[in-house]
Amino acid sequence: MVRPTDDSADAYKTLGRALRALRDEAGLTQEQLAARVDAGATYISQVENGHRGIRWHLLLRFLTALDTDLHFLADAIAEVEKQDRSAKR
């Protein structure tokens, strides 16, 4: 199990918010995504809320289940970071 440290907590939150945005874009619930990646809905929630990290093989399963790729994930992360910067102003 991968849990955030103080140094990684912000990165986990950013990744989780980006994955949530991609899930929302795909029109899936957490339960539907969980079934597609063979994980629990609680795990999906923990990842999306930045309470847990995600291992590489699971990230790839997420992206496959969402019918997307690393380029779209990178774009979603950039958008989350942009929103964060705007909120801090």
Coordinates of N, CA and C in Angstrom, one line a residue:
M1 N 0.8 -1.2 0.0 CA 0.0 0.0 0.0 C 0.9 1.2 0.0
V2 N 0.5 2.2 -0.8 CA 1.3 3.4 -1.0 C 0.5 4.5 -0.3
R3 N 1.1 5.1 0.7 CA 0.4 6.2 1.4 C 1.3 7.5 1.3
P4 N 0.6 8.7 1.2 CA 1.4 9.9 1.1 C 2.2 10.3 2.3
T5 N 3.4 10.8 2.0 CA 4.2 11.4 3.1 C 3.9 12.9 3.0
D6 N 4.5 13.7 3.9 CA 4.2 15.1 3.8 C 4.7 15.7 2.4
D7 N 5.8 15.2 1.9 CA 6.3 15.7 0.7 C 5.5 15.3 -0.5
S8 N 4.8 14.2 -0.5 CA 4.1 13.7 -1.6 C 2.6 14.0 -1.6
A9 N 2.1 14.5 -0.5 CA 0.7 14.7 -0.3 C 0.1 15.6 -1.4
D10 N 0.7 16.7 -1.7 CA 0.2 17.6 -2.7 C 0.2 16.9 -4.1
A11 N 1.2 16.2 -4.4 CA 1.3 15.5 -5.7 C 0.2 14.4 -5.7
Y12 N -0.1 13.7 -4.7 CA -1.2 12.7 -4.6 C -2.5 13.4 -4.9
K13 N -2.7 14.6 -4.2 CA -4.0 15.3 -4.4 C -4.2 15.7 -5.8
T14 N -3.1 16.3 -6.4 CA -3.2 16.7 -7.8 C -3.5 15.6 -8.7
L15 N -2.8 14.5 -8.6 CA -3.0 13.3 -9.4 C -4.4 12.8 -9.2
G16 N -4.9 12.7 -8.0 CA -6.2 12.3 -7.7 C -7.3 13.1 -8.4
R17 N -7.1 14.4 -8.3 CA -8.1 15.4 -8.9 C -8.1 15.2 -10.4
A18 N -6.9 15.0 -11.0 CA -6.8 14.8 -12.4 C -7.5 13.5 -12.8
L19 N -7.3 12.4 -12.1 CA -7.9 11.2 -12.4 C -9.5 11.3 -12.3
R20 N -9.9 12.0 -11.2 CA -11.3 12.3 -11.1 C -11.9 13.0 -12.3
A21 N -11.2 14.0 -12.8 CA -11.6 14.8 -13.9 C -11.8 13.9 -15.1
L22 N -10.8 13.0 -15.3 CA -10.9 12.1 -16.5 C -12.0 11.1 -16.3
R23 N -12.3 10.6 -15.0 CA -13.4 9.7 -14.8 C -14.7 10.4 -15.1
D24 N -14.8 11.7 -14.6 CA -16.0 12.5 -14.9 C -16.2 12.7 -16.4
E25 N -15.1 12.9 -17.1 CA -15.2 13.1 -18.5 C -15.7 11.9 -19.2
A26 N -15.3 10.7 -18.7 CA -15.7 9.4 -19.3 C -17.1 9.1 -18.9
G27 N -17.7 9.8 -17.9 CA -19.1 9.5 -17.5 C -19.2 8.3 -16.7
L28 N -18.2 8.0 -15.9 CA -18.2 6.8 -15.0 C -18.4 7.2 -13.6
T29 N -19.0 6.3 -12.8 CA -19.0 6.5 -11.4 C -17.8 5.8 -10.8
Q30 N -17.5 6.1 -9.5 CA -16.4 5.4 -8.9 C -16.6 3.9 -8.9
E31 N -17.8 3.5 -8.7 CA -18.1 2.0 -8.7 C -17.9 1.4 -10.1
Q32 N -18.3 2.1 -11.1 CA -18.1 1.6 -12.5 C -16.6 1.5 -12.8
L33 N -15.8 2.5 -12.4 CA -14.4 2.5 -12.6 C -13.7 1.4 -11.8
A34 N -14.2 1.2 -10.6 CA -13.6 0.2 -9.7 C -13.8 -1.2 -10.3
A35 N -15.0 -1.4 -10.9 CA -15.2 -2.7 -11.6 C -14.3 -2.9 -12.8
R36 N -14.1 -1.8 -13.5 CA -13.2 -1.9 -14.7 C -11.7 -2.2 -14.3
V37 N -11.3 -1.7 -13.2 CA -9.9 -1.8 -12.8 C -9.7 -2.9 -11.8
D38 N -10.8 -3.6 -11.4 CA -10.7 -4.7 -10.5 C -10.2 -4.2 -9.1
A39 N -10.8 -3.1 -8.6 CA -10.4 -2.5 -7.3 C -11.7 -2.2 -6.6
G40 N -11.6 -1.8 -5.4 CA -12.8 -1.4 -4.6 C -13.1 0.1 -4.9
A41 N -14.4 0.4 -4.7 CA -14.8 1.8 -4.9 C -14.1 2.7 -3.8
T42 N -13.9 2.1 -2.6 CA -13.2 2.9 -1.6 C -11.8 3.2 -2.0
Y43 N -11.1 2.3 -2.7 CA -9.7 2.6 -3.2 C -9.8 3.7 -4.2
I44 N -10.7 3.7 -5.1 CA -10.9 4.8 -6.1 C -11.1 6.1 -5.4
S45 N -11.9 6.1 -4.4 CA -12.2 7.3 -3.6 C -10.9 7.8 -2.9
Q46 N -10.2 6.9 -2.3 CA -8.9 7.3 -1.6 C -7.9 7.9 -2.6
V47 N -7.8 7.3 -3.8 CA -6.8 7.8 -4.8 C -7.3 9.2 -5.2
E48 N -8.6 9.3 -5.6 CA -9.1 10.6 -6.1 C -9.0 11.7 -5.1
N49 N -9.0 11.4 -3.8 CA -9.0 12.4 -2.7 C -7.5 12.6 -2.2
G50 N -6.6 11.9 -2.8 CA -5.2 12.1 -2.5 C -4.8 11.5 -1.2
H51 N -5.6 10.5 -0.7 CA -5.2 9.8 0.5 C -4.4 8.6 0.3
R52 N -4.3 8.2 -0.9 CA -3.4 7.0 -1.3 C -2.8 7.3 -2.6
G53 N -1.6 6.8 -2.7 CA -0.9 6.8 -4.0 C -1.4 5.7 -4.9
I54 N -0.8 5.6 -6.0 CA -1.2 4.6 -7.0 C 0.0 4.0 -7.7
R55 N 0.1 2.7 -7.7 CA 1.2 2.1 -8.4 C 1.1 2.2 -9.9
W56 N 2.2 2.1 -10.6 CA 2.3 2.2 -12.0 C 1.3 1.3 -12.7
H57 N 1.3 0.0 -12.4 CA 0.4 -0.9 -13.1 C -1.0 -0.6 -12.9
L58 N -1.4 -0.1 -11.7 CA -2.8 0.3 -11.5 C -3.1 1.6 -12.3
L59 N -2.2 2.5 -12.3 CA -2.4 3.7 -13.1 C -2.7 3.4 -14.6
L60 N -1.9 2.5 -15.1 CA -2.1 2.0 -16.5 C -3.5 1.4 -16.6
R61 N -3.9 0.6 -15.6 CA -5.3 0.0 -15.7 C -6.4 1.1 -15.6
F62 N -6.1 2.1 -14.8 CA -7.1 3.3 -14.7 C -7.2 3.9 -16.1
L63 N -6.1 4.2 -16.7 CA -6.1 4.9 -18.0 C -6.8 4.0 -19.1
T64 N -6.5 2.7 -19.1 CA -7.2 1.8 -20.0 C -8.7 1.8 -19.8
A65 N -9.1 1.7 -18.5 CA -10.5 1.7 -18.2 C -11.2 3.0 -18.6
L66 N -10.4 4.1 -18.5 CA -11.0 5.4 -18.9 C -10.9 5.7 -20.4
D67 N -10.3 4.8 -21.1 CA -10.1 4.9 -22.5 C -9.3 6.2 -22.9
T68 N -8.2 6.4 -22.1 CA -7.4 7.5 -22.3 C -5.9 7.1 -22.2
D69 N -5.0 8.1 -22.2 CA -3.6 7.8 -22.1 C -2.8 8.8 -21.3
L70 N -1.5 8.6 -21.2 CA -0.7 9.5 -20.4 C -0.7 10.9 -20.8
H71 N -0.9 11.2 -22.1 CA -0.9 12.5 -22.6 C -2.2 13.3 -22.1
F72 N -3.3 12.6 -22.0 CA -4.5 13.2 -21.5 C -4.4 13.4 -20.0
L73 N -3.7 12.4 -19.3 CA -3.5 12.6 -17.9 C -2.6 13.8 -17.6
A74 N -1.6 13.9 -18.4 CA -0.7 15.1 -18.2 C -1.4 16.4 -18.4
D75 N -2.3 16.4 -19.4 CA -3.1 17.6 -19.6 C -4.1 17.9 -18.5
A76 N -4.6 16.8 -17.9 CA -5.5 17.0 -16.8 C -4.8 17.5 -15.5
I77 N -3.6 17.0 -15.3 CA -2.7 17.4 -14.2 C -2.4 18.9 -14.4
A78 N -2.0 19.3 -15.6 CA -1.7 20.7 -15.9 C -2.9 21.6 -15.6
E79 N -4.1 21.1 -15.9 CA -5.3 21.9 -15.7 C -5.6 22.0 -14.2
V80 N -5.4 21.0 -13.4 CA -5.6 21.0 -12.0 C -4.6 22.0 -11.4
E81 N -3.3 21.9 -11.8 CA -2.3 22.9 -11.3 C -2.6 24.3 -11.6
K82 N -3.2 24.5 -12.8 CA -3.6 25.9 -13.2 C -4.7 26.4 -12.3
Q83 N -5.7 25.5 -12.0 CA -6.8 25.9 -11.2 C -6.3 26.2 -9.8
D84 N -5.3 25.4 -9.3 CA -4.7 25.7 -8.0 C -4.0 27.0 -7.9
R85 N -3.3 27.3 -9.0 CA -2.6 28.6 -9.0 C -3.6 29.8 -9.0
S86 N -4.7 29.6 -9.8 CA -5.7 30.7 -9.9 C -6.4 30.9 -8.5
A87 N -6.6 29.8 -7.8 CA -7.3 29.8 -6.5 C -6.4 30.5 -5.5
K88 N -5.1 30.4 -5.6 CA -4.2 31.0 -4.6 C -4.1 32.5 -4.8
R89 N -4.5 33.0 -5.9 CA -4.4 34.5 -6.2 C -5.4 35.3 -5.5

